[in-house]
Tab-separated table of C-alpha atoms in Angstrom:
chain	number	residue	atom	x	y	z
A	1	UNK	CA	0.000	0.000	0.000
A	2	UNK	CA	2.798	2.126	0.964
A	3	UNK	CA	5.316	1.330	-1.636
A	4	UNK	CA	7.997	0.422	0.786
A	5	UNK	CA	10.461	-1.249	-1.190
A	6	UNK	CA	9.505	0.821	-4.232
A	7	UNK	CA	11.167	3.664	-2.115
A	8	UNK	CA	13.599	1.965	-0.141
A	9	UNK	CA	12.520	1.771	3.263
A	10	UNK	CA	11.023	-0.466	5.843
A	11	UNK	CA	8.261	-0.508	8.539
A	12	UNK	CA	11.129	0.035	11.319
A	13	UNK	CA	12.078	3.184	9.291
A	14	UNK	CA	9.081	4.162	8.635
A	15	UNK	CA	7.733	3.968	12.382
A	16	UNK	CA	11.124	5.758	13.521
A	17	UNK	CA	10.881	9.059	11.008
A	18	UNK	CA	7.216	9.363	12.439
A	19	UNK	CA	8.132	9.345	16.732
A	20	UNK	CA	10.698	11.646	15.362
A	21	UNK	CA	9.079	14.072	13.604
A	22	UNK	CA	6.108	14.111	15.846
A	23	UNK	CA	8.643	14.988	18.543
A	24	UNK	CA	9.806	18.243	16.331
A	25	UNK	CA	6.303	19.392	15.529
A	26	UNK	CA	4.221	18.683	19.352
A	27	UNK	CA	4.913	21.930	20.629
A	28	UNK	CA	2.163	22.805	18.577
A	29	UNK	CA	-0.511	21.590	20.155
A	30	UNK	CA	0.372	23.176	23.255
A	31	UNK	CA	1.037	26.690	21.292
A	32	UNK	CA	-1.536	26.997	19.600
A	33	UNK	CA	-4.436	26.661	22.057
A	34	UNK	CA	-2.746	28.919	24.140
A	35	UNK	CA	-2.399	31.486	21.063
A	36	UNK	CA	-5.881	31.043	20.242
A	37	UNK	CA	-6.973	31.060	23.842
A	38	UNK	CA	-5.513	34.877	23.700
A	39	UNK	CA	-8.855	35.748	21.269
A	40	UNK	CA	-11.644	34.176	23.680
A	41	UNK	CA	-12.002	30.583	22.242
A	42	UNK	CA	-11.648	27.852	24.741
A	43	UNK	CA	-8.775	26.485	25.589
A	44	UNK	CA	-9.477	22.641	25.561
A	45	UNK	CA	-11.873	23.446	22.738
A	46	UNK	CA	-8.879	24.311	20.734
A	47	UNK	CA	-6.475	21.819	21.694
A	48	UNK	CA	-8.843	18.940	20.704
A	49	UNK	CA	-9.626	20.858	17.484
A	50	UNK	CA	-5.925	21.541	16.747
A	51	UNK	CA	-5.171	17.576	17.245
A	52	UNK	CA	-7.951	16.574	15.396
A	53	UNK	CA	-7.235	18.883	12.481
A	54	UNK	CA	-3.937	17.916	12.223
A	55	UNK	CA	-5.294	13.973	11.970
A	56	UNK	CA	-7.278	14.079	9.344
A	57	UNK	CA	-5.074	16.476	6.874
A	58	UNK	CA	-2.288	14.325	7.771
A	59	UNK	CA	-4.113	10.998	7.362
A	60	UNK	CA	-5.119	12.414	3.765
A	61	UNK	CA	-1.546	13.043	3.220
A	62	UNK	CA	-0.431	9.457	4.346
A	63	UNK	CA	-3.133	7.166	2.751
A	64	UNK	CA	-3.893	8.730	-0.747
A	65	UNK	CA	-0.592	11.366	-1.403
A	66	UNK	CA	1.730	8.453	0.464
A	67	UNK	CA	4.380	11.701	1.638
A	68	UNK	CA	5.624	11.773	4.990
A	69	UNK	CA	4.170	14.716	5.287
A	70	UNK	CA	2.773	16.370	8.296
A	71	UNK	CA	-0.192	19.245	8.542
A	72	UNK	CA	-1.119	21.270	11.745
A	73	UNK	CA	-2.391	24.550	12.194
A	74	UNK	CA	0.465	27.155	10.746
A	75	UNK	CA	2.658	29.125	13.377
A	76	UNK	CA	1.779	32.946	12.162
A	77	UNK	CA	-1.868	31.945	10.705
A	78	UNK	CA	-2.674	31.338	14.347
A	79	UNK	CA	-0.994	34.626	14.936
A	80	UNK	CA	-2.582	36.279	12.648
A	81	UNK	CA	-6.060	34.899	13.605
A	82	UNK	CA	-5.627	35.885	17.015
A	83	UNK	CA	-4.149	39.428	17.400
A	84	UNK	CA	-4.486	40.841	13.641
A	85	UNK	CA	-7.905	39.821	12.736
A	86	UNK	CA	-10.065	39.060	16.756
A	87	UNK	CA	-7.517	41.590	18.488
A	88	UNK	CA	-7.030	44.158	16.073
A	89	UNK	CA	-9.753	44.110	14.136
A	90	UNK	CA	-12.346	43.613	16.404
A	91	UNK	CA	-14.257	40.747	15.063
A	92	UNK	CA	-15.473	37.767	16.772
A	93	UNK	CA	-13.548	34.501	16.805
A	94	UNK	CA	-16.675	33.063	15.207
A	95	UNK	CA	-16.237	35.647	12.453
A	96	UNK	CA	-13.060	34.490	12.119
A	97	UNK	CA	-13.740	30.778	11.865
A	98	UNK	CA	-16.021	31.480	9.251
A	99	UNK	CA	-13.167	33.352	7.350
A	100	UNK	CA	-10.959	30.302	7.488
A	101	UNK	CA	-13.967	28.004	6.550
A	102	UNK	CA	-14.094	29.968	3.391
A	103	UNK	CA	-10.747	30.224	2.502
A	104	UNK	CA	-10.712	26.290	3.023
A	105	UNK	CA	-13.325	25.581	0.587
A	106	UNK	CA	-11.908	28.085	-1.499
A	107	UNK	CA	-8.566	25.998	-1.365
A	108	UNK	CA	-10.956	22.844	-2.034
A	109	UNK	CA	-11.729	24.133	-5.398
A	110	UNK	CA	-8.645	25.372	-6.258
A	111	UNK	CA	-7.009	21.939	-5.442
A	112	UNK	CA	-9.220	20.640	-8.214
A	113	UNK	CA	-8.133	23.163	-10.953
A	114	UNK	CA	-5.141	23.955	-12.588
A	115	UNK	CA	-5.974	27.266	-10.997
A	116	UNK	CA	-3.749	26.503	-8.459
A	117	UNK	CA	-0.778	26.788	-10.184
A	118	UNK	CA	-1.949	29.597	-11.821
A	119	UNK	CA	-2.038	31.517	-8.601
A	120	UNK	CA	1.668	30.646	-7.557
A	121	UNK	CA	2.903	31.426	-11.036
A	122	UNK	CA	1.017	35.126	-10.187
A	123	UNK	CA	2.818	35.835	-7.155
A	124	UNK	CA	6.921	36.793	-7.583
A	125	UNK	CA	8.792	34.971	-5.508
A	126	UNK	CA	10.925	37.613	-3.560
A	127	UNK	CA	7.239	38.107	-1.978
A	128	UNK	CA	6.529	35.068	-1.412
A	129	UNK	CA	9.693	35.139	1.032
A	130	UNK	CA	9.134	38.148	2.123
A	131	UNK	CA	5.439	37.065	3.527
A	132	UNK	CA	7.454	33.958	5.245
A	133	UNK	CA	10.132	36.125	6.916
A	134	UNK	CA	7.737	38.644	7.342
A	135	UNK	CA	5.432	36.410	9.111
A	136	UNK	CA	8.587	35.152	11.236
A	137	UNK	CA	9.319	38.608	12.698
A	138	UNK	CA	5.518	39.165	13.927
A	139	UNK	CA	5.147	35.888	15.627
A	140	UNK	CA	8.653	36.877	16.960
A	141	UNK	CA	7.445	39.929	18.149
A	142	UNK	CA	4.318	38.161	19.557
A	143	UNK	CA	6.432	35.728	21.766
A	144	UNK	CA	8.959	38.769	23.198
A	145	UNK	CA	5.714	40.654	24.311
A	146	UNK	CA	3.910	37.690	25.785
A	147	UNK	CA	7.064	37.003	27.815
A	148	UNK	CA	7.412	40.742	28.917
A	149	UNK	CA	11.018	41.072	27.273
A	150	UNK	CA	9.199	43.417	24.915
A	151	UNK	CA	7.043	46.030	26.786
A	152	UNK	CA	5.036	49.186	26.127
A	153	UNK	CA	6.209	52.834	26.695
A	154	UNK	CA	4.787	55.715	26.683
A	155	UNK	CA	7.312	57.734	25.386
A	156	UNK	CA	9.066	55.441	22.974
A	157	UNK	CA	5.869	52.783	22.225
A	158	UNK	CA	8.242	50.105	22.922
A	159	UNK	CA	10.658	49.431	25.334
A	160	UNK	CA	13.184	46.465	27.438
A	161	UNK	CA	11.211	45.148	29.980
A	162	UNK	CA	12.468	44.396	33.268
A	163	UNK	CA	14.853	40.926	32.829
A	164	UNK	CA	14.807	40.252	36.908
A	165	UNK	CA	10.844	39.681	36.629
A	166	UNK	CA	10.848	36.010	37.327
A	167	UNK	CA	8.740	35.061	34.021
A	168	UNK	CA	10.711	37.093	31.990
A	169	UNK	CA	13.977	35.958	33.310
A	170	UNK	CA	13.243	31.863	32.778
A	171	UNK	CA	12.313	33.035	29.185
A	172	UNK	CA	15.597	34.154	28.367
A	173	UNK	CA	16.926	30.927	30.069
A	174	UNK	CA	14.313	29.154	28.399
A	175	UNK	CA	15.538	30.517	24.976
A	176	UNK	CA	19.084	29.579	25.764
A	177	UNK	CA	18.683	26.211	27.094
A	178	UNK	CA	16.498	25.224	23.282
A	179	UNK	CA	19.319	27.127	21.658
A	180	UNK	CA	21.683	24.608	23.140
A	181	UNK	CA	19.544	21.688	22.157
A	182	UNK	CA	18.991	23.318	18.549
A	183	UNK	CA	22.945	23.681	18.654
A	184	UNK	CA	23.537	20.449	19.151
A	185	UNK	CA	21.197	18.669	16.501
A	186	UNK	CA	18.703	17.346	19.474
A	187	UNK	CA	15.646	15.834	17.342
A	188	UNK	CA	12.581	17.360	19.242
A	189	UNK	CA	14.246	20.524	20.508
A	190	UNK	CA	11.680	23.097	20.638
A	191	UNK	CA	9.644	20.377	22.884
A	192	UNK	CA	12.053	19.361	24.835
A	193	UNK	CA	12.940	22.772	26.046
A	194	UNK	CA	9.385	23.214	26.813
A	195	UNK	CA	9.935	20.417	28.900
A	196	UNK	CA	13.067	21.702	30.613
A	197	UNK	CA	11.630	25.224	31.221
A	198	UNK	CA	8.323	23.941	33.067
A	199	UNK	CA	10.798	22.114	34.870
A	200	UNK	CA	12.487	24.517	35.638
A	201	UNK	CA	8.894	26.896	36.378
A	202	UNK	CA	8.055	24.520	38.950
A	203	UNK	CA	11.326	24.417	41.060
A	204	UNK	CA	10.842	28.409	40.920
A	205	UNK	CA	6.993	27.839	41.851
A	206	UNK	CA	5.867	29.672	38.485
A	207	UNK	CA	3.900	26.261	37.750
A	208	UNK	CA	1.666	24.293	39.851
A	209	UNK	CA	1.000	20.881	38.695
A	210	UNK	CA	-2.311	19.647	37.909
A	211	UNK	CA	-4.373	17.116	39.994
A	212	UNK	CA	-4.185	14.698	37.240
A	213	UNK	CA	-2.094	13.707	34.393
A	214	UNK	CA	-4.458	12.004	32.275
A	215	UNK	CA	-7.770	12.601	31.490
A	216	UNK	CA	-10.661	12.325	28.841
A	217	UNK	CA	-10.663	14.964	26.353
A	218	UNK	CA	-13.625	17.385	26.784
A	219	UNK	CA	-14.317	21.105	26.180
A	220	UNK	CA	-14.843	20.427	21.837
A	221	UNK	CA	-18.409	22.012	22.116
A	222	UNK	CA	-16.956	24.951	23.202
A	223	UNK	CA	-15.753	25.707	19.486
A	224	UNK	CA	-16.904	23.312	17.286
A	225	UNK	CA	-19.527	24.971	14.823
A	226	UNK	CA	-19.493	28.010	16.270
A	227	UNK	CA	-18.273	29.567	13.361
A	228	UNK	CA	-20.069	32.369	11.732
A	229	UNK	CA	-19.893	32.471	7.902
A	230	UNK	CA	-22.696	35.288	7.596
A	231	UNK	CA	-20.664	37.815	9.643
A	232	UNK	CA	-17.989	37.279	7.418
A	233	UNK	CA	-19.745	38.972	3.468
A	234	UNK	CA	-21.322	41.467	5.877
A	235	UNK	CA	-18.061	42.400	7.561
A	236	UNK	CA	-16.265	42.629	4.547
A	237	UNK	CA	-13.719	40.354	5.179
A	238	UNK	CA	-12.311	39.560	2.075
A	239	UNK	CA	-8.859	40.575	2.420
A	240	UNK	CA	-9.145	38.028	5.521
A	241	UNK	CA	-10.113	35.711	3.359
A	242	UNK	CA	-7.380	36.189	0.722
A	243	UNK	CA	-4.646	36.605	2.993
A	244	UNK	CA	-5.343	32.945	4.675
A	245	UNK	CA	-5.908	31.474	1.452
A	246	UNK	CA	-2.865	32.682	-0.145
A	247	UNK	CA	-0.273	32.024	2.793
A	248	UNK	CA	-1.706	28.248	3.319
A	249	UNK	CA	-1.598	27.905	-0.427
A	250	UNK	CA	2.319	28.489	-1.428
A	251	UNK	CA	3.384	27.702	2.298
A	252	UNK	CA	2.211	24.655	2.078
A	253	UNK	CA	3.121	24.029	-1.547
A	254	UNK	CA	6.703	25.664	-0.993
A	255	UNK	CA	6.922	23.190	2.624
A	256	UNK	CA	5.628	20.122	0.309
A	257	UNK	CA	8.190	20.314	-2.508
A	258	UNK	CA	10.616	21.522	0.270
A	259	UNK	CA	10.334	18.078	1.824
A	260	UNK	CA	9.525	15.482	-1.513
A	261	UNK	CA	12.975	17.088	-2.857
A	262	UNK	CA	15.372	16.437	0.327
A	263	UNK	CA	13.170	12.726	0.420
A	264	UNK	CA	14.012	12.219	-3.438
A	265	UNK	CA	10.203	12.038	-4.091
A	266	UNK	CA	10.226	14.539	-7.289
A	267	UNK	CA	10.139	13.455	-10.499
A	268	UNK	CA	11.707	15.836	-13.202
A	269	UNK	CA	11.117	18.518	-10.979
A	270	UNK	CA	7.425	17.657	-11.073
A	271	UNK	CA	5.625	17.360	-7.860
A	272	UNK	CA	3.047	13.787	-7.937
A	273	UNK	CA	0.023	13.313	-7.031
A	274	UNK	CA	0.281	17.120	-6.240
A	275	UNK	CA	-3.357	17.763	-5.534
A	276	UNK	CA	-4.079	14.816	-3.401
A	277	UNK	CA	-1.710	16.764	-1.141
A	278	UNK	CA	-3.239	20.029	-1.635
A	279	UNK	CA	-6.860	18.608	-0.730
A	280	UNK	CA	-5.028	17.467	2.220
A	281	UNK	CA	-4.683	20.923	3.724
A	282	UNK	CA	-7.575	22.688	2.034
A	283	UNK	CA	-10.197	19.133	3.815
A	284	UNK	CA	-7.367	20.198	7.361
A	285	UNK	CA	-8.499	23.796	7.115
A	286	UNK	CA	-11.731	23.363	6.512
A	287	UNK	CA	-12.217	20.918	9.026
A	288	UNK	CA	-10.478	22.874	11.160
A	289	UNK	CA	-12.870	26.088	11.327
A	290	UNK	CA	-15.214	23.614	11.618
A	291	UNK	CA	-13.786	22.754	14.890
A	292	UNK	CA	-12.145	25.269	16.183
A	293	UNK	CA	-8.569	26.264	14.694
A	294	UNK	CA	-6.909	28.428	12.433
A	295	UNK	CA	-5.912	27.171	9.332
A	296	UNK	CA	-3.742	23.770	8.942
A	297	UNK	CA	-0.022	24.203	6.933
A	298	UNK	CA	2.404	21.241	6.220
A	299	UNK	CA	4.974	21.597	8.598
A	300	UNK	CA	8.939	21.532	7.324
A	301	UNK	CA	9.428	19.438	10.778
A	302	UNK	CA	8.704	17.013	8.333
A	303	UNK	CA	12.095	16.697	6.994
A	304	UNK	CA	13.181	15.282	10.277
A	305	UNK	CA	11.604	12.710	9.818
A	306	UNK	CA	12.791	12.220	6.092
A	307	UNK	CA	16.312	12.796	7.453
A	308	UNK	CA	16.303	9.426	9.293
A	309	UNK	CA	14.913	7.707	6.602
A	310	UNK	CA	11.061	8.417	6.405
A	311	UNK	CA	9.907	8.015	2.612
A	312	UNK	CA	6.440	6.926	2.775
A	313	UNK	CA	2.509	7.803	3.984
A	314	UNK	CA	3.407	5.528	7.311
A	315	UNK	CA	5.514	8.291	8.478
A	316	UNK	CA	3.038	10.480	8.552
A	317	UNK	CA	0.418	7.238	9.512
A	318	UNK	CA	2.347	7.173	12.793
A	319	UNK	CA	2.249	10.634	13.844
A	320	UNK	CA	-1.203	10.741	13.641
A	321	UNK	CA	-1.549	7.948	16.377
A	322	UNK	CA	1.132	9.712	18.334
A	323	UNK	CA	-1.358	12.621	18.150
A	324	UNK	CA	-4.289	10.885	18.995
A	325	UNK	CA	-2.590	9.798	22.524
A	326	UNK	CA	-1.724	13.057	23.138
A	327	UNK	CA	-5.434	13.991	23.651
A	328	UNK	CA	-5.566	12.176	26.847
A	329	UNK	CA	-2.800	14.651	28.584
A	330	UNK	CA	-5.054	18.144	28.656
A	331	UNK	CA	-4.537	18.869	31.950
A	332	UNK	CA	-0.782	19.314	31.697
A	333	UNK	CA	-0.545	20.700	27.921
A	334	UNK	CA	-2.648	23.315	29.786
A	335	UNK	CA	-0.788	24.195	32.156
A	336	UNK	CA	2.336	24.100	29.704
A	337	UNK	CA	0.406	26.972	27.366
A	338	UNK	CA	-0.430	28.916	30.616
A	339	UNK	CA	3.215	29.526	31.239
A	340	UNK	CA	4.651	32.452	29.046
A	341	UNK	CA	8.155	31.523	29.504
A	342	UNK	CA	7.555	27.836	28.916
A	343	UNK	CA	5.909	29.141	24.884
A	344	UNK	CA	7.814	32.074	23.866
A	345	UNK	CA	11.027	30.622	23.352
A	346	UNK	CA	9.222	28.145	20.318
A	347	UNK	CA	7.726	31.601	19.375
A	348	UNK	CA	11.318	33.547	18.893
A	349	UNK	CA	12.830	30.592	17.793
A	350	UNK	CA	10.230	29.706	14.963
A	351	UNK	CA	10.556	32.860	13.653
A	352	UNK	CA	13.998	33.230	13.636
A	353	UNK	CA	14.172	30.140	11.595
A	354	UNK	CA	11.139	31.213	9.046
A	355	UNK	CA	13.452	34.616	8.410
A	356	UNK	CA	16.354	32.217	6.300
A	357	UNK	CA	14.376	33.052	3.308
A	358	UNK	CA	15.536	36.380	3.123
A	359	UNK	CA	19.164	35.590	1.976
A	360	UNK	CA	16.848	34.292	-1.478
A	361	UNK	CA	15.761	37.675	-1.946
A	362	UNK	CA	17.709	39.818	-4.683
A	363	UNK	CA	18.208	42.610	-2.827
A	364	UNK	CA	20.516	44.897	-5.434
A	365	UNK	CA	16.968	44.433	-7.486
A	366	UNK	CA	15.133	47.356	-6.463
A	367	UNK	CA	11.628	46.646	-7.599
A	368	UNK	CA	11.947	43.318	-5.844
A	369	UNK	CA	13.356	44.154	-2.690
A	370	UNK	CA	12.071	47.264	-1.988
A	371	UNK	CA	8.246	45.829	-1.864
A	372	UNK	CA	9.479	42.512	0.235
A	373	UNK	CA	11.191	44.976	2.614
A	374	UNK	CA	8.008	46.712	3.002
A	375	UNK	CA	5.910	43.822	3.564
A	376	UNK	CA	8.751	42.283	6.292
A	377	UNK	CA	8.674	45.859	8.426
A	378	UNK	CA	5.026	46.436	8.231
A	379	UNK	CA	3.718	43.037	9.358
A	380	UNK	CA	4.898	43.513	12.916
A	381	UNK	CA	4.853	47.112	13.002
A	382	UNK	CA	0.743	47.012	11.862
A	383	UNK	CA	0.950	44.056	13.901
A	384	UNK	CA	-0.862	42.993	11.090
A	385	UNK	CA	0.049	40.678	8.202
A	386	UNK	CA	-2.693	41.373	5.834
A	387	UNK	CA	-1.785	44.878	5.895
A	388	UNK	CA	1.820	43.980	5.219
A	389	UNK	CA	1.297	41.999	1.982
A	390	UNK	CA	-1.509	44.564	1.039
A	391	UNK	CA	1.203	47.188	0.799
A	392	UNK	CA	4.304	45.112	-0.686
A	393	UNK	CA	1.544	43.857	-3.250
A	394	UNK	CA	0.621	47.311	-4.495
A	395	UNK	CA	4.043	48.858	-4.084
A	396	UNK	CA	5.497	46.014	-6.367
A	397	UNK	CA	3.542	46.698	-9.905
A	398	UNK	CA	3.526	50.447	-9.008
A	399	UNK	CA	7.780	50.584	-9.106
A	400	UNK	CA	7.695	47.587	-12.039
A	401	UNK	CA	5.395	50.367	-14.355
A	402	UNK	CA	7.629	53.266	-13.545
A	403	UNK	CA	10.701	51.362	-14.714
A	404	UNK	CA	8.851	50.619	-17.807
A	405	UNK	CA	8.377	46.518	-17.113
A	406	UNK	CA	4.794	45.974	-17.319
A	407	UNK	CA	5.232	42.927	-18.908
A	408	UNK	CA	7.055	41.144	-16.060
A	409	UNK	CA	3.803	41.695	-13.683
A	410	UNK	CA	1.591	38.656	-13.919
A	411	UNK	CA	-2.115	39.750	-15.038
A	412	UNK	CA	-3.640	38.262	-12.371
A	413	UNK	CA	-1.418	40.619	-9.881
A	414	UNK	CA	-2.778	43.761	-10.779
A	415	UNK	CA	-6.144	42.448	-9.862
A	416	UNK	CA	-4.490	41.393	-6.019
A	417	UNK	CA	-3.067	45.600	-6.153
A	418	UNK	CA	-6.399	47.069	-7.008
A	419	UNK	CA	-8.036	44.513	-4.436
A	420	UNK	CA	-5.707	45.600	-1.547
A	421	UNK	CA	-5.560	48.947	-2.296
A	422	UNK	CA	-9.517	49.352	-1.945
A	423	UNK	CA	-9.172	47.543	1.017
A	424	UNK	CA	-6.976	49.226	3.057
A	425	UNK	CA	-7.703	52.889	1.678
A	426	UNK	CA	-11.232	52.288	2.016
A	427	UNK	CA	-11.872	49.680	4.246
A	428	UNK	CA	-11.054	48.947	7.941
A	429	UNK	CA	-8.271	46.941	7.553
């Protein structure tokens, strides 16, 4: 079924790549409820939906795509979800369910047509890394203020907080104790420095442990359909809409062929069986808002798993059970999220690594770098990222016209310019 010996692997091998990549990508479901948590959704609600979410795009993946793939809600969509779109903008969390319900049928559809491609070809890529890093810097910027290293002043807007504070202080140790484990190749760093630093909480008294361990998983009805698709035509949420569609759609292709390459999966270049892994994470997302999570994004913690050998759909197979146990250990994932110092450090440290894109960027190009700059600076200085891309997006064709290269500007691009620009000119955005 899996084409083991067709790809030159085992079930041992298999079984191994996926308790090692589901080491590398747990922290998620213990940073993402507590993200989430930050717009009013329910905490257990949201774990259960992000674990349940991440099952079923990632069993799609495994049993008709066959990649040892993995798909959980994106680090920065959740971000973006819960302080650009419920904290900045005001709107419910329900709203905003319904906004990532539509983008995820949206993505359906698209999976299905050569569209798709279309859509990718449209966007230039020194944008495309510019949204990534871009991205990377806000969530950054999310995890320094949650941990008060970051703080508000009056006179300068932002200021050094105060390092002796106990929280803030086991964040910076937090941060250099993953560091260490990141330095030394430790598969499963950014969780086991989670680990380390609650540890740690608890000896200081920051923590206190639960009563139990273990438990049933409950709280699902606290999110799941309560989304609000109406809200979203007659709040005018379509640059929502678009920005959540386009970063799950070339993230997740960009993470996919990312992955299939380093696991010698591509054929001529080509990428097989391509849209089975699309519908993947457009039936995750979907699913997801259904439940209770922002959208779902293949995760390049997948190519640990490929690095010790993982070729096949029974990589990705085993995670999913992995996941499914982890649904039984609420009460302590909640007290994990609850601790600033114990999430921030995954925070900086994701970001940090989503900003190595930027060395792709040709920056003596001016018409390309200037409009990627723009859209890097202004994600976490709007603190929003839909307002970043807006801008880079209409600044790019404007500079390509004045130096007289119309022509290099995909059609379809004007029409995302003349979108955003309504948008944010006349729109609350």
């Amino acid at each position: 079924m899996f084409k083991l010996k067709e790809r030159g692997t085992t079930v041992p091998t298999e079984l191994m790549a996926g308790v090692t990549t589901f080491l590398t990508m747990v922290y998620i479901v213990i940073v993402n409820p507590g993200i989430l948590s930050k717009a009013g959704m329910d905490f257990h609600g949201v774990f259960i939906a992000t674990v349940l979410a991440s099952i079923v795009a990632t069993l799609i993946m495994g049993l008709f795509a066959n990649y040892p793939i993995v798909l959980a809600p994106g680090m920065g969509l959740n971000a973006y979800f819960a302080f650009s779109v419920v904290g900045g903008s005001g709107v419910s969390w329900q709203t905003a369910l319904g906004a990532v319900f539509v983008a995820g049928v949206l993505f359906i559809v698209l999976s299905l047509t050569s569209f798709r491609y279309m859509l990718l070809d449209a966007i230039p890529t020194s944008l495309k890394h510019a949204i990534t890093a871009g991205i990377g810097l806000f969530i950054t910027f999310i995890g320094l203020q949650n941990a008060k290293v970051i703080v508000a002043s009056p006179s300068t807007l932002l200021t050094l907080g105060n390092l002796r504070e106990p929280m803030t202080a086991l964040t910076i140790i937090g941060l250099i104790v993953s560091l260490i484990l990141m330095a030394y190749q430790v598969r499963g760093f950014l969780f086991f420095g989670m680990l380390i630093t609650a540890v740690l909480a608890w000896i200081m008294g920051l923590l206190t442990m639960p009563e139990a361990f273990i438990a049933a998983p409950t709280g699902l009805s606290a999110t799941a359909f309560q989304l609000d698709i109406s809200g979203v035509f007659s709040s005018g949420m379509f640059a929502v809409i678009f920005t959540f569609l386009l970063i799950t759609l070339f993230d997740t292709t960009g993470t996919m062929l990312g992955v299939a390459e380093q696991a010698g999966l591509l054929k001529d270049n080509k990428f097989p069986r391509s849209r089975g892994a699309l519908l993947a994470d457009a039936i995750g997302t979907s699913t997801g808002a259904l439940l209770g999570t922002s959208p779902t994004s293949a995760y390049i913690e997948s190519s640990s798993g490929v690095a010790v050998g993982g070729r096949t759909g029974l990589t990705a197979i085993t995670v999913c059970v992995l996941l499914a146990l982890t649904l039984f250990f609420s009460p302590i994932i909640a007290v994990l999220a609850s601790i600033p110092a114990i999430t921030a450090p995954a925070l900086i440290i994701v970001g940090f690594l989503m900003m190595n894109v930027l060395r792709k960027i040709e920056w003596q190009d001016l018409e390309e770098a200037f409009p990627a700059f723009l859209i890097v600076v202004l994600m976490p200085l709007t603190y929003s990222i839909a307002t970043g891309i807006g801008i880079g997006f209409i600044v790019y064709p404007v500079l390509k016209l004045l130096r007289g290269k119309r022509s290099d500007v995909h059609p379809i691009f004007y029409l995302f310019a003349v979108l955003f620009f309504i948008q944010i000119v006349f729109f609350s955005h």
